[in-house]
Amino acid sequence: MVSVIIPTYNRASYLKETLISILNQSYADLEIIVIDDNSQDNTSEVVQSLNSDRIIYYRQQKIGIIGKLRNIGISKSNYDLIAFCDDDDIWRRDKLEKQLKYMDKYDLICSNARIIDDRGELIKNRRLIINEESKELDIYSLLLGNIIITSTVILKKEKLNQTGIFDENEKYYCSEDYDLWLRYTTGNKLYYINEDLIYYREHLSNSNNFFHRQKMLKNVLMIQDSYMNKHDQSLYKFINAGKYSTKISLLRHYLKNKRALDFIM
């Protein structure tokens, strides 16, 4: 049995499609916990229109910290397996069915994703993760770069009691998930499936937004650098390689947006 956590804010136009894709899963033994961050659109009406007893809707006073919203969802979940989905992404019908086959052996399963635009149409043959194969993940591979897409994750709830939940400190803005995945590697087994089990929506209000992605990449650098203080020299070469890769991504982001001088300064 799976609890699916969906934080949302003013995404009624996308949320319905997201919810339908989860309700239509070939594995049906699930609950969907929607944590509404005080939306000002018709989010509640969209949820009610689906008339499903598998959807549990909670409306909060404005919080604005996605890690805290996900943590609220976790605290309200009833099942032993937790999955996450952003309010604008879409799951392939067999997403959970494929992942659950691995849960006897692993504690967290994630996958690749196809990219869609704001209208839900595929963007050529673009995938979110490139040049990767299905493989086990550990702290070394994740310090090289985060290939865990939050909307693809399913994990064992009991393990969060050992590693902790999402950090709610605002300094982790846009990167609280990366911080958790690194912590989750301690004592747990993680597996990445190189299949496109979700459709990841790309539009100006998510990580394609210049300042959002800029902040995310800078926070990733901060998290990678924090592991230099763990006094584990076996990590150092992976940290340095990961930081180099993140800096290259940040430079490309500045160049793409014609802000190269900002990167230098």
Short mmCIF file of C-alpha atoms in Angstrom, two decimals:
data_model
loop_
_atom_site.label_atom_id
_atom_site.label_comp_id
_atom_site.label_asym_id
_atom_site.label_seq_id
_atom_site.Cartn_x
_atom_site.Cartn_y
_atom_site.Cartn_z
CA MET A 1 0.00 0.00 0.00
CA VAL A 2 1.35 3.40 -1.03
CA SER A 3 0.80 6.95 0.19
CA VAL A 4 1.38 9.53 -2.54
CA ILE A 5 2.29 13.03 -1.29
CA ILE A 6 1.44 16.03 -3.50
CA PRO A 7 2.13 19.59 -2.28
CA THR A 8 0.31 22.17 -4.38
CA TYR A 9 -0.17 25.89 -4.79
CA ASN A 10 -2.27 27.57 -7.49
CA ARG A 11 -1.80 24.74 -9.97
CA ALA A 12 -5.43 23.73 -10.47
CA SER A 13 -4.96 23.76 -14.24
CA TYR A 14 -2.33 21.00 -13.97
CA LEU A 15 -3.31 19.26 -10.76
CA LYS A 16 -6.35 17.47 -12.17
CA GLU A 17 -4.28 15.75 -14.86
CA THR A 18 -1.69 14.80 -12.23
CA LEU A 19 -4.32 13.29 -9.94
CA ILE A 20 -6.00 11.36 -12.75
CA SER A 21 -2.67 9.83 -13.79
CA ILE A 22 -2.21 8.53 -10.23
CA LEU A 23 -5.79 7.35 -9.80
CA ASN A 24 -5.39 5.41 -13.05
CA GLN A 25 -2.32 3.49 -11.89
CA SER A 26 -2.34 -0.23 -12.66
CA TYR A 27 -1.45 -0.65 -8.97
CA ALA A 28 -4.52 0.76 -7.25
CA ASP A 29 -3.92 0.18 -3.53
CA LEU A 30 -2.97 3.75 -2.71
CA GLU A 31 -4.00 7.00 -1.09
CA ILE A 32 -3.24 10.46 -2.46
CA ILE A 33 -2.52 13.15 0.12
CA VAL A 34 -2.84 16.65 -1.34
CA ILE A 35 -1.29 19.38 0.83
CA ASP A 36 -2.65 22.70 -0.43
CA ASP A 37 -0.47 25.70 0.47
CA ASN A 38 -3.48 28.04 0.68
CA SER A 39 -4.14 28.19 -3.07
CA GLN A 40 -6.15 31.16 -4.33
CA ASP A 41 -7.47 29.39 -7.44
CA ASN A 42 -10.04 26.58 -7.74
CA THR A 43 -7.77 23.82 -6.44
CA SER A 44 -10.28 22.53 -3.88
CA GLU A 45 -13.02 22.35 -6.53
CA VAL A 46 -10.73 20.40 -8.86
CA VAL A 47 -10.02 17.85 -6.12
CA GLN A 48 -13.70 17.55 -5.22
CA SER A 49 -14.69 17.11 -8.87
CA LEU A 50 -12.77 13.83 -9.04
CA ASN A 51 -15.01 12.41 -6.29
CA SER A 52 -12.46 9.86 -5.13
CA ASP A 53 -12.22 8.48 -1.61
CA ARG A 54 -8.56 7.74 -2.31
CA ILE A 55 -7.77 11.49 -2.31
CA ILE A 56 -7.28 13.14 1.09
CA TYR A 57 -7.21 16.93 0.83
CA TYR A 58 -5.65 19.24 3.43
CA ARG A 59 -5.68 23.01 3.08
CA GLN A 60 -2.98 24.85 5.05
CA GLN A 61 -2.34 28.43 5.95
CA LYS A 62 0.38 29.76 3.63
CA ILE A 63 3.71 28.03 4.39
CA GLY A 64 5.75 28.49 1.21
CA ILE A 65 8.35 25.83 2.05
CA ILE A 66 7.90 22.72 -0.08
CA GLY A 67 9.96 20.55 2.26
CA LYS A 68 7.61 21.40 5.13
CA LEU A 69 4.56 20.69 2.95
CA ARG A 70 5.95 17.27 2.05
CA ASN A 71 6.70 16.60 5.71
CA ILE A 72 3.11 17.40 6.61
CA GLY A 73 2.03 14.89 3.98
CA ILE A 74 4.37 12.26 5.41
CA SER A 75 2.99 12.85 8.92
CA LYS A 76 -0.56 12.32 7.65
CA SER A 77 0.23 9.23 5.57
CA ASN A 78 -1.27 5.89 6.55
CA TYR A 79 0.88 3.42 4.60
CA ASP A 80 4.40 2.04 4.81
CA LEU A 81 5.52 3.16 1.36
CA ILE A 82 5.75 6.85 0.46
CA ALA A 83 5.79 8.25 -3.08
CA PHE A 84 6.13 11.88 -4.07
CA CYS A 85 4.70 13.76 -7.02
CA ASP A 86 4.83 17.44 -7.95
CA ASP A 87 1.49 18.99 -8.79
CA ASP A 88 2.26 19.45 -12.49
CA ASP A 89 3.92 16.12 -13.36
CA ILE A 90 2.18 13.06 -14.80
CA TRP A 91 2.76 9.41 -13.97
CA ARG A 92 2.85 6.66 -16.56
CA ARG A 93 0.12 4.11 -15.83
CA ASP A 94 2.55 1.34 -14.79
CA LYS A 95 4.87 3.57 -12.74
CA LEU A 96 4.14 2.09 -9.32
CA GLU A 97 3.73 -1.45 -10.62
CA LYS A 98 7.22 -1.38 -12.13
CA GLN A 99 8.84 0.13 -9.06
CA LEU A 100 7.18 -2.13 -6.49
CA LYS A 101 8.91 -5.14 -8.01
CA TYR A 102 12.18 -3.77 -6.58
CA MET A 103 10.97 -2.83 -3.09
CA ASP A 104 11.86 -6.18 -1.52
CA LYS A 105 15.51 -5.54 -2.29
CA TYR A 106 15.77 -1.74 -2.12
CA ASP A 107 14.66 1.06 0.21
CA LEU A 108 14.24 3.78 -2.43
CA ILE A 109 13.43 3.46 -6.12
CA CYS A 110 13.54 6.29 -8.65
CA SER A 111 13.49 6.54 -12.44
CA ASN A 112 14.04 8.72 -15.47
CA ALA A 113 11.43 11.03 -17.00
CA ARG A 114 10.30 12.33 -20.37
CA ILE A 115 9.93 16.09 -20.63
CA ILE A 116 6.63 17.68 -21.63
CA ASP A 117 5.76 21.34 -22.15
CA ASP A 118 3.12 23.42 -20.38
CA ARG A 119 0.46 21.98 -22.72
CA GLY A 120 1.44 18.41 -21.91
CA GLU A 121 3.09 17.70 -25.25
CA LEU A 122 6.38 15.80 -25.52
CA ILE A 123 9.40 18.00 -26.23
CA LYS A 124 11.07 16.04 -29.04
CA ASN A 125 12.93 13.09 -27.50
CA ARG A 126 14.15 14.91 -24.41
CA ARG A 127 14.70 12.99 -21.18
CA LEU A 128 15.49 14.59 -17.85
CA ILE A 129 18.49 12.34 -17.08
CA ILE A 130 20.97 11.61 -19.87
CA ASN A 131 23.93 9.25 -20.19
CA GLU A 132 22.88 7.00 -17.30
CA GLU A 133 22.02 3.32 -16.99
CA SER A 134 19.91 1.49 -14.42
CA LYS A 135 22.09 1.13 -11.34
CA GLU A 136 22.38 1.16 -7.57
CA LEU A 137 22.97 4.58 -6.05
CA ASP A 138 25.13 5.48 -3.07
CA ILE A 139 26.58 8.61 -1.51
CA TYR A 140 29.50 8.60 -3.95
CA SER A 141 27.33 8.56 -7.08
CA LEU A 142 24.95 11.17 -5.66
CA LEU A 143 27.76 13.54 -4.69
CA LEU A 144 28.70 13.51 -8.37
CA GLY A 145 25.24 14.88 -9.12
CA ASN A 146 21.61 14.40 -8.21
CA ILE A 147 19.86 12.02 -10.61
CA ILE A 148 16.92 11.40 -8.26
CA ILE A 149 13.81 13.08 -9.63
CA THR A 150 11.46 13.66 -6.70
CA SER A 151 8.28 12.87 -8.65
CA THR A 152 9.68 9.42 -9.44
CA VAL A 153 10.61 8.47 -5.86
CA ILE A 154 9.03 5.72 -3.81
CA LEU A 155 10.66 4.87 -0.47
CA LYS A 156 10.13 3.04 2.80
CA LYS A 157 8.59 5.30 5.41
CA GLU A 158 10.24 3.54 8.36
CA LYS A 159 13.67 4.45 7.00
CA LEU A 160 12.85 8.15 7.37
CA ASN A 161 12.84 7.62 11.12
CA GLN A 162 16.57 6.89 10.81
CA THR A 163 17.63 9.46 8.22
CA GLY A 164 15.19 12.26 9.01
CA ILE A 165 12.66 13.96 6.76
CA PHE A 166 13.00 17.01 4.49
CA ASP A 167 14.97 19.86 6.06
CA GLU A 168 12.65 22.85 6.44
CA ASN A 169 15.41 25.46 6.64
CA GLU A 170 14.95 28.04 3.88
CA LYS A 171 18.65 27.80 3.03
CA TYR A 172 17.81 24.50 1.31
CA TYR A 173 15.33 26.20 -1.03
CA CYS A 174 15.03 24.17 -4.25
CA SER A 175 17.50 21.56 -2.97
CA GLU A 176 15.92 20.07 0.15
CA ASP A 177 15.27 16.89 -1.80
CA TYR A 178 18.96 16.47 -2.73
CA ASP A 179 19.89 16.93 0.92
CA LEU A 180 17.46 14.17 1.96
CA TRP A 181 18.59 11.70 -0.72
CA LEU A 182 22.20 12.07 0.41
CA ARG A 183 21.21 11.40 4.01
CA TYR A 184 19.02 8.49 2.93
CA THR A 185 22.03 6.68 1.46
CA THR A 186 23.24 5.95 5.01
CA GLY A 187 22.33 2.35 5.77
CA ASN A 188 19.87 2.09 2.88
CA LYS A 189 19.87 0.70 -0.66
CA LEU A 190 18.78 2.93 -3.53
CA TYR A 191 18.11 2.00 -7.15
CA TYR A 192 17.68 4.09 -10.29
CA ILE A 193 15.63 2.64 -13.17
CA ASN A 194 16.56 4.17 -16.51
CA GLU A 195 12.99 4.11 -17.79
CA ASP A 196 10.73 7.11 -18.32
CA LEU A 197 8.09 6.34 -15.71
CA ILE A 198 6.81 9.92 -15.44
CA TYR A 199 6.31 12.98 -17.60
CA TYR A 200 8.10 16.00 -16.16
CA ARG A 201 6.50 19.32 -17.03
CA GLU A 202 8.83 22.13 -18.06
CA HIS A 203 7.51 25.68 -17.84
CA LEU A 204 8.55 29.09 -16.56
CA SER A 205 7.24 28.56 -13.03
CA ASN A 206 9.46 25.57 -12.23
CA SER A 207 13.22 24.98 -12.33
CA ASN A 208 13.53 26.51 -15.81
CA ASN A 209 12.87 29.91 -14.24
CA PHE A 210 16.26 31.65 -14.17
CA PHE A 211 16.36 32.66 -10.51
CA HIS A 212 14.81 29.40 -9.31
CA ARG A 213 17.39 27.28 -11.12
CA GLN A 214 20.22 29.64 -10.17
CA LYS A 215 19.29 29.28 -6.49
CA MET A 216 18.93 25.51 -6.81
CA LEU A 217 22.39 25.05 -8.36
CA LYS A 218 24.04 27.31 -5.79
CA ASN A 219 22.39 25.37 -2.98
CA VAL A 220 23.53 22.09 -4.53
CA LEU A 221 27.09 23.46 -4.38
CA MET A 222 26.55 24.36 -0.74
CA ILE A 223 25.32 20.84 0.08
CA GLN A 224 28.17 19.17 -1.80
CA ASP A 225 30.69 21.40 -0.04
CA SER A 226 29.21 20.56 3.38
CA TYR A 227 30.36 16.96 2.92
CA MET A 228 33.97 18.15 2.85
CA ASN A 229 33.55 18.61 6.61
CA LYS A 230 32.58 14.98 7.24
CA HIS A 231 36.25 13.97 7.74
CA ASP A 232 35.86 11.12 5.25
CA GLN A 233 38.63 11.56 2.72
CA SER A 234 37.16 8.85 0.49
CA LEU A 235 34.43 11.37 -0.37
CA TYR A 236 36.70 14.23 -1.40
CA LYS A 237 37.35 13.33 -5.04
CA PHE A 238 33.63 12.72 -5.60
CA ILE A 239 32.73 16.01 -3.95
CA ASN A 240 35.22 17.94 -6.07
CA ALA A 241 34.05 16.23 -9.26
CA GLY A 242 30.43 16.92 -8.31
CA LYS A 243 31.12 20.57 -7.55
CA TYR A 244 32.92 20.97 -10.87
CA SER A 245 29.94 19.49 -12.71
CA THR A 246 27.51 21.74 -10.82
CA LYS A 247 29.60 24.82 -11.62
CA ILE A 248 29.57 23.88 -15.30
CA SER A 249 25.77 23.55 -15.15
CA LEU A 250 25.57 26.96 -13.45
CA LEU A 251 27.81 28.55 -16.10
CA ARG A 252 25.70 27.06 -18.89
CA HIS A 253 22.60 28.40 -17.19
CA TYR A 254 24.08 31.92 -17.10
CA LEU A 255 25.20 31.66 -20.74
CA LYS A 256 21.81 30.36 -21.87
CA ASN A 257 20.20 33.38 -20.26
CA LYS A 258 22.89 35.79 -21.51
CA ARG A 259 24.10 36.59 -18.00
CA ALA A 260 27.73 35.49 -18.24
CA LEU A 261 28.96 38.62 -16.44
CA ASP A 262 26.79 37.74 -13.44
CA PHE A 263 28.54 34.36 -13.22
CA ILE A 264 31.99 35.97 -13.26
CA MET A 265 31.04 38.53 -10.64
#
